Coordinates of C-alpha atoms in Angstrom, one line a residue:
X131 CA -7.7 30.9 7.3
X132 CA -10.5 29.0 8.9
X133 CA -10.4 25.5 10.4
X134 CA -13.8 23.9 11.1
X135 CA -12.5 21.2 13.6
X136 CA -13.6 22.7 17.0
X137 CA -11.3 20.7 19.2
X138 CA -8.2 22.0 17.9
X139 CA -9.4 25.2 20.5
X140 CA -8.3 22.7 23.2
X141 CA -4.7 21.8 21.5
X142 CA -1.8 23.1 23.3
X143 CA -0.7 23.8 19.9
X144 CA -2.5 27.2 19.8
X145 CA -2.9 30.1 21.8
X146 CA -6.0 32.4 22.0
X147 CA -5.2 35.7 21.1
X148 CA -6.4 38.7 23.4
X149 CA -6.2 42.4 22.6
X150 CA -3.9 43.9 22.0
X151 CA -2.4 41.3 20.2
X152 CA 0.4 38.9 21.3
X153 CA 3.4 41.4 20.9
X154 CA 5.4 38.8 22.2
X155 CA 5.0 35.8 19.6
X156 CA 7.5 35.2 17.1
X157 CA 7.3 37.1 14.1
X158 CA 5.7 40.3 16.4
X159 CA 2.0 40.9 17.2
X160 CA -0.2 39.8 15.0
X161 CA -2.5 42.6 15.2
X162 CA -1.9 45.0 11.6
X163 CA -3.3 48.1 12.9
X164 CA -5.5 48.8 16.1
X165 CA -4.8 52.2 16.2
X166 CA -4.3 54.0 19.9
X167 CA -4.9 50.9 22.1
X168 CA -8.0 51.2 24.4
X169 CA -7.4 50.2 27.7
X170 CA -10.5 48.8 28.5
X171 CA -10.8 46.6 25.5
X172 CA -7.4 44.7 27.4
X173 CA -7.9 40.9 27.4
X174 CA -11.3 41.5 25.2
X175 CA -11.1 38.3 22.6
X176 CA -11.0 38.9 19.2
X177 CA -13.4 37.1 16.9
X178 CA -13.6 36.9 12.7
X179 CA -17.3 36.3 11.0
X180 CA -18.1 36.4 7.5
X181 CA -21.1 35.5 5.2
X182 CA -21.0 34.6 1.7
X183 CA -23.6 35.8 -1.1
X184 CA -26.3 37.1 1.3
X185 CA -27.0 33.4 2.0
X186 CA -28.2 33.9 5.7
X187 CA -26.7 30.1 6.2
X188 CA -23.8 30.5 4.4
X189 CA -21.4 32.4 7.0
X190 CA -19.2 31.5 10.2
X191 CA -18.0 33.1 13.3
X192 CA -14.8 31.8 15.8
X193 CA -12.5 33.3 18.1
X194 CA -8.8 34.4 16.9
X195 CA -5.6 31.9 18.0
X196 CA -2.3 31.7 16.8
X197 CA -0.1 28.9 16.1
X198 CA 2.4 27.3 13.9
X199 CA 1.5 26.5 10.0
X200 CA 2.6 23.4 8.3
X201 CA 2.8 23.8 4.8
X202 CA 3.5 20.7 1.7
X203 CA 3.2 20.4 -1.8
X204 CA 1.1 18.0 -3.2
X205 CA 2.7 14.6 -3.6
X206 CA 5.8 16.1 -1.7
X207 CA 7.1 14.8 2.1
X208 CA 8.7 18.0 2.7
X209 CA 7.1 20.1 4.9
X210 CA 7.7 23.8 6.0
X211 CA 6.5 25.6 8.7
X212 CA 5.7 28.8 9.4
X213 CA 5.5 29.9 13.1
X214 CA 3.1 32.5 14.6
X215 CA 0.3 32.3 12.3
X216 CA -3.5 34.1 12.9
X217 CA -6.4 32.3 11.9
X218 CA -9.8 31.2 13.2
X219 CA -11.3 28.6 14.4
X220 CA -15.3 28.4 13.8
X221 CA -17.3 28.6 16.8
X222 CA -20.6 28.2 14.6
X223 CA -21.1 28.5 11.5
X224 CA -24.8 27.9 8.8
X225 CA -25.9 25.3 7.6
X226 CA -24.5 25.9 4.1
X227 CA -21.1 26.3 5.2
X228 CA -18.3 24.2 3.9
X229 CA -18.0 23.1 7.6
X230 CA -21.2 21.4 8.0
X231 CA -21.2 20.2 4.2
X232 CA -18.8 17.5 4.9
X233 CA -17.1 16.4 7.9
X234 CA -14.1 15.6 5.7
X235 CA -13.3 19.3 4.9
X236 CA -10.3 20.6 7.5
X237 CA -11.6 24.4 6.2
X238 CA -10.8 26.9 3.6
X239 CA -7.8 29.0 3.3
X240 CA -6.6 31.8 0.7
X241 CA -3.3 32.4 -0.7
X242 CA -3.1 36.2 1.2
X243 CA -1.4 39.6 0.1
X244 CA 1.7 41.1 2.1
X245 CA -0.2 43.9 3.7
X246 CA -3.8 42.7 3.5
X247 CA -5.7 41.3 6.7
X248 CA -8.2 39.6 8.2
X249 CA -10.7 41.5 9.6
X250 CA -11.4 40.8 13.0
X251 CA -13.7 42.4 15.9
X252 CA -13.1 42.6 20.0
X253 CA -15.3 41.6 22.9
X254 CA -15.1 43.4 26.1
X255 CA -13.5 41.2 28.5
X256 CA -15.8 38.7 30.2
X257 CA -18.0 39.1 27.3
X258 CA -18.9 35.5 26.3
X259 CA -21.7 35.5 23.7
X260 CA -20.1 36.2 20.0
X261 CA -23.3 35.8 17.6
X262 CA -23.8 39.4 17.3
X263 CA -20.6 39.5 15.5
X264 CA -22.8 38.8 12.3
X265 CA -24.8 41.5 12.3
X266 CA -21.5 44.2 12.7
X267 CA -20.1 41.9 9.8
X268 CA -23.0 42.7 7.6
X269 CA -25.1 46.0 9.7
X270 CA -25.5 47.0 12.8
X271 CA -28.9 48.5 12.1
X272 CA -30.1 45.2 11.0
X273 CA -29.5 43.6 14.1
X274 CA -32.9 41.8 15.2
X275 CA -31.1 40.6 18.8
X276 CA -33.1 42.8 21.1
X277 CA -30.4 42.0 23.9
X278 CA -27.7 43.6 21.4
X279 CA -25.6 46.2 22.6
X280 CA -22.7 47.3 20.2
X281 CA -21.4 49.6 22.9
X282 CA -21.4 47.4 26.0
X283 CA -20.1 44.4 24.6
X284 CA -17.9 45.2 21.8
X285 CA -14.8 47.3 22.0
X286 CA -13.6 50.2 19.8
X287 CA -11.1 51.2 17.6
X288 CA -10.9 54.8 18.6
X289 CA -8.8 56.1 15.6
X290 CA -10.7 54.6 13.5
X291 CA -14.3 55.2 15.1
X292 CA -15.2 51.1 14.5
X293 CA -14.2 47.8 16.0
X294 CA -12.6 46.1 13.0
X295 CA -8.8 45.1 13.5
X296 CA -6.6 43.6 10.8
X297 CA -4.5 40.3 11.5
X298 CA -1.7 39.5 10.2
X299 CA -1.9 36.9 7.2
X300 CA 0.3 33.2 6.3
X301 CA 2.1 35.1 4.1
X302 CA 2.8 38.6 5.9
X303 CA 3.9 36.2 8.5
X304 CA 6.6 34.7 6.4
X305 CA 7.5 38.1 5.0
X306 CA 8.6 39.3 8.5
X307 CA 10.8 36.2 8.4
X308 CA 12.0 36.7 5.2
X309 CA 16.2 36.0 5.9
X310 CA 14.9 33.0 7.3
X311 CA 12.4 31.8 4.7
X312 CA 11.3 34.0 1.2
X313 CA 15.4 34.5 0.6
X314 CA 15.4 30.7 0.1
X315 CA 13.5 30.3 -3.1
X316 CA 12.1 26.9 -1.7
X317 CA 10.0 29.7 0.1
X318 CA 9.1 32.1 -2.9
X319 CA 6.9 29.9 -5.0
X320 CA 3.3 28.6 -4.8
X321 CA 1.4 27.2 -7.2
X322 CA -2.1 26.0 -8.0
X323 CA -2.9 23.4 -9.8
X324 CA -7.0 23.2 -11.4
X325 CA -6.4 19.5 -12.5
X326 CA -10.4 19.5 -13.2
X327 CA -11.3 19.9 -17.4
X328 CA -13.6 22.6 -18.1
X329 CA -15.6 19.4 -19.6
X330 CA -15.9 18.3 -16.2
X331 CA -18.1 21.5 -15.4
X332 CA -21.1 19.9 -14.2
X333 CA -19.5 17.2 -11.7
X334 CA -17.9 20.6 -10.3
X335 CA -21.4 22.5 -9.8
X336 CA -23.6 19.5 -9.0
X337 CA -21.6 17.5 -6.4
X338 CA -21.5 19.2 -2.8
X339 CA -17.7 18.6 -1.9
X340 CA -15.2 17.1 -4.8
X341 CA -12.0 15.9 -3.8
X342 CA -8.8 16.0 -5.9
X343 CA -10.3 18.5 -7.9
X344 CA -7.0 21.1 -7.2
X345 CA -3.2 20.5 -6.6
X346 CA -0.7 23.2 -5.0
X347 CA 3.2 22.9 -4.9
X348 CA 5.3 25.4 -3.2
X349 CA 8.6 25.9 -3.5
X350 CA 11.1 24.5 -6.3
X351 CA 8.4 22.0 -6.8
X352 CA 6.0 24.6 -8.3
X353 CA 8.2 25.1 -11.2
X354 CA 9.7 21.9 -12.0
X355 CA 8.2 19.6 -14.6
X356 CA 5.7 18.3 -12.8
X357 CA 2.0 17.2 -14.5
X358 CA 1.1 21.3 -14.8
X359 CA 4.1 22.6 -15.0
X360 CA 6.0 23.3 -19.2
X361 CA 8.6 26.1 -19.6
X362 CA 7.5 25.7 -23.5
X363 CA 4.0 27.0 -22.8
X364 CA 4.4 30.1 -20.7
X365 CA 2.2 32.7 -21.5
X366 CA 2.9 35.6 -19.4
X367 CA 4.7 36.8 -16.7
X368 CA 3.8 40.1 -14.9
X369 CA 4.3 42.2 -12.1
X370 CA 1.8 42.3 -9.6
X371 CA 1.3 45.0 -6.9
X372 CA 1.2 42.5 -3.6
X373 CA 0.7 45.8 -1.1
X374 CA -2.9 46.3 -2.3
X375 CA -6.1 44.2 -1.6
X376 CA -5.7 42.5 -4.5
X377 CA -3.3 40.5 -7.5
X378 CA -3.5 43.3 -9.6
X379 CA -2.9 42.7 -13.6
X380 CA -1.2 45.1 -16.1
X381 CA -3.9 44.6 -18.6
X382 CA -3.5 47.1 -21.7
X383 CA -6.3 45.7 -24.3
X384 CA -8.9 42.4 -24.8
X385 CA -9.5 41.8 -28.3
X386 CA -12.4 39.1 -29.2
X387 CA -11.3 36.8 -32.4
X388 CA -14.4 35.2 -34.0
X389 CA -13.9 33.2 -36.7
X390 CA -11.2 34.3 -39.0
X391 CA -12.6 38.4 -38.5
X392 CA -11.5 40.4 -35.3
X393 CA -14.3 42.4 -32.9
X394 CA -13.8 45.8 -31.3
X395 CA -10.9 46.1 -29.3
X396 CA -11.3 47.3 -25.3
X397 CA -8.5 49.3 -24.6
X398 CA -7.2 49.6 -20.8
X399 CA -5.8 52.7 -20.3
X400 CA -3.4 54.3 -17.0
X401 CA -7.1 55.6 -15.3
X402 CA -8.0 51.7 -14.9
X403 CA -4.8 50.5 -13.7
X404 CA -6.1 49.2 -10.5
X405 CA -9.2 48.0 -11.6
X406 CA -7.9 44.6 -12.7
X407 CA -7.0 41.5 -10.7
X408 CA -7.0 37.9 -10.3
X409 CA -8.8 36.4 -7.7
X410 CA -9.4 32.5 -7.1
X411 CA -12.0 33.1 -4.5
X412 CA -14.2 34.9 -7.1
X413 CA -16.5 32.5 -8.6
X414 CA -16.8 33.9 -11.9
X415 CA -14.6 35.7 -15.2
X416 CA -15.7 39.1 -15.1
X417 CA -15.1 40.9 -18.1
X418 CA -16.1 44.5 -19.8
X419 CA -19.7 44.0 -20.7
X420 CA -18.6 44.7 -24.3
X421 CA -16.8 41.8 -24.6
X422 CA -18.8 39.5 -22.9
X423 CA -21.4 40.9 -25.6
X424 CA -18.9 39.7 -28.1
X425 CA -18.3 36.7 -26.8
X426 CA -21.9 35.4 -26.9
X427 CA -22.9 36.9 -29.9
X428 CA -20.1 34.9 -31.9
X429 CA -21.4 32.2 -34.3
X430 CA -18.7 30.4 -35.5
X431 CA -17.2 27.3 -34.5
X432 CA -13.5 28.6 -33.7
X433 CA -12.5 32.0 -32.2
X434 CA -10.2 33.5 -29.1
X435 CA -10.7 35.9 -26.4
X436 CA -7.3 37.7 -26.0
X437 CA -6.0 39.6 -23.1
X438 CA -2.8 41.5 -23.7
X439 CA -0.9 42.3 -20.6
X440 CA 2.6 44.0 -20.1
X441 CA 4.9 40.6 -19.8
X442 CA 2.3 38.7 -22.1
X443 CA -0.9 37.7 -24.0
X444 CA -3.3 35.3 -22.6
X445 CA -5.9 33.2 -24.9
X446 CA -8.8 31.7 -24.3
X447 CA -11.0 29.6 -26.8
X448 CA -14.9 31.4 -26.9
X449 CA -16.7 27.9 -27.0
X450 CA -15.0 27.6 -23.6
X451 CA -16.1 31.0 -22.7
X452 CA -19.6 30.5 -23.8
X453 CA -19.9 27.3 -22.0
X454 CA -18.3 29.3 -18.6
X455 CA -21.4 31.6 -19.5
X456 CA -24.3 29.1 -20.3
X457 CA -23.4 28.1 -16.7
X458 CA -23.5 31.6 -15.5
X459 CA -19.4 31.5 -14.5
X460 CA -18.7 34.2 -17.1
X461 CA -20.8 37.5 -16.7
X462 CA -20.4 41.4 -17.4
X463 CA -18.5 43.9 -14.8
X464 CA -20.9 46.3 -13.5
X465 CA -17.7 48.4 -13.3
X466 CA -17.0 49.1 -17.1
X467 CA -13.9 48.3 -18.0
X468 CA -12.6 46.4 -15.2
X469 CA -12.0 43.3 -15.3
X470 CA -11.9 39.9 -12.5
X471 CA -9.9 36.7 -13.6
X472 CA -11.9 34.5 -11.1
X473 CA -11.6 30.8 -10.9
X474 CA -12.6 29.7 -14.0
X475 CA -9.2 30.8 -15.3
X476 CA -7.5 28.2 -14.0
X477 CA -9.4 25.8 -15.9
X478 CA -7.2 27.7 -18.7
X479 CA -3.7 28.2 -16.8
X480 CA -2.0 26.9 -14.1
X481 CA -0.7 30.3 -12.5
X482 CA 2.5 30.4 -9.9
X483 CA 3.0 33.6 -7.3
X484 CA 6.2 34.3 -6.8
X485 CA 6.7 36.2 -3.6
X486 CA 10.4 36.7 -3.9
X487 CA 10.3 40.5 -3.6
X488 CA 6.7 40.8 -2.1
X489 CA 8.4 43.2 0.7
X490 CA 9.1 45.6 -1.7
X491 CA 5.7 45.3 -3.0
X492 CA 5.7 43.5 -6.2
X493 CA 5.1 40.1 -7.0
X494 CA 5.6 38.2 -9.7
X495 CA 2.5 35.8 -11.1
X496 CA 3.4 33.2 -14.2
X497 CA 0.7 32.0 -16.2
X498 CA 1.2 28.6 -17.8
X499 CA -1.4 27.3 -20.9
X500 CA -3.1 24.4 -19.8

């Protein structure tokens, strides 16, 4: 989570975090996994970069502070809050970052993964200068600073042999409070909303920011009858392994429908088990080469993609799919048969995570047909 307002630093709302961590916040430290602690790294700040796409003005740096998380649902007045929460605030970031897109954006924010992190780096103490942190984020070797010094003014993770330390997510956050929060199903729920038409493409691509575009609800509110929102047109539901780095899906086969004749079928056997997922921060649909080759090759005016997982079968219409493609949002996976339900999927389904028993490391993910 990354906020792009730089005077919230100076709000006695949040706290800078130091290594090792703030052991003493509520919830616990917020530091995942920094190995044997390194004495001299003590009171060393630690700072998150990333860049996006190898677009050298698409990326952001900012210290680490912690605070407490207000959380809503669209068109709701109730608010939760979740105390104790990581996240950055951007020191500097490229030209071609959200931040400097539009003064109106707050930042950008991902729903997160129970035992997935942040990464973040450590200055030595009285180390003031963080604009190296780039070139560790992407490689050290490329560095062009010539005052750069990854020994004398960044500090170590021993065990590890590297200076990247994970923080502790929203959501692992609210795991660790779980009697408090996920046992009350107001807490279990999130849901997001793509309230955009797929015919609406362009407006998407060609405008810089576009406002109202999404809706979330969390809570009760994501499954109530709300404008995304049917019991009647529920898909699938499947388990999803929360513990890994991704939403992983229990896809077993894809089959491409075109016109009243079927296509080779791509079978997903136990070997590719981990190698599908759904991401909304991936731009595209990633899907086995084969059937993207299907897909475009297909003629007639009707036809379906299906993906058959355990708990359900999702369709999608291949004019949609060819349009994702004619706008380069649909491409093949350079991994065979894996497979990436990015964003456009939610131009297709309105999809609800259900945390409820994300501690024992499943989650539950509900696709609803648009």
């Amino acid at each position: 989570m990354v906020f792009c307002d730089k005077d919230l630093a100076n709000s006695n709302a949040v706290t800078v975090i130091t290594y090792p961590g703030d052991s003493n916040s509520l919830g616990g430290t917020n530091v995942l996994d920094f190995g044997q602690p390194n004495e001299q790294c003590n009171g060393g700040s630690f700072i998150i970069s990333n860049s996006y796409g190898g677009n050298p003005d698409m990326y952001f740096y900012g210290y680490v502070y912690t605070g407490n998380v207000s959380i809503s649902s669209h068109g709701s007045t109730d608010t939760k809050v979740i105390p104790g929460v990581a996240f950055t605030i951007a020191e500097d970031s490229g030209n071609d970052f959200i931040c400097n897109q539009d003064k109106k954006i707050d930042g950008i924010w991902g729903v997160g993964f129970s035992e997935a992190g942040d990464g973040a780096f450590v200055m030595m103490p009285g180390f003031n200068d963080p604009s190296d942190v780039r070139c560790i984020n992407q490689a050290p070797d490329s560095c062009s600073s010539s005052t750069y010094d990854q020994n004398a003014e960044w500090c170590f993770n021993e065990g590890a042999n590297n200076t990247y330390f994970l923080l502790k997510t929203v959501l692992q956050k609210s795991l660790e409070l779980k009697r408090e929060y996920l046992t009350q199903k107001d807490w279990s729920l999130f849901g997001i909303c793509l309230t955009t038409p797929l015919s609406d493409l362009s407006q998407l691509i060609n405008s810089p920011i576009t406002y109202n575009a999404a809706v979330a609800f969390g809570g009760s509110l994501a499954i109530q009858n709300n404008t995304c929102y049917n019991p009647d047109s529920i898909d699938a539901v499947v388990d999803s392994d929360s513990n890994g780095a991704f939403w992983t899906l229990p896809i077993t086969s894809m089959h491409v429908f075109c016109g009243s004749s079927s296509n080779p079928l791509v079978s997903f056997g136990t070997s590719q088990a981990g190698e599908s997922f759904l991401d909304s921060g991936t731009p595209k649909l990633v899907l086995p080469q084969s059937i993207v080759d299907e897909i475009t090759s297909c003629s007639e005016t009707d036809g379906s993609l299906k993906i058959q997982m355990d708990g359900g079968e999702l369709t999608m219409e291949l004019k949609d799919l060819q349009y994702l493609k004619k706008n380069h949002l649909l491409e093949g996976s350079s991994s065979g048969g894996s497979a990436i339900l990015g964003f456009p999927t939610f131009f297709f389904y309105y999809i609800v995570f259900d945390y409820a028993d994300a501690v024992e490391g499943k989650s539950k993910l509900t696709f609803v047909k648009k």
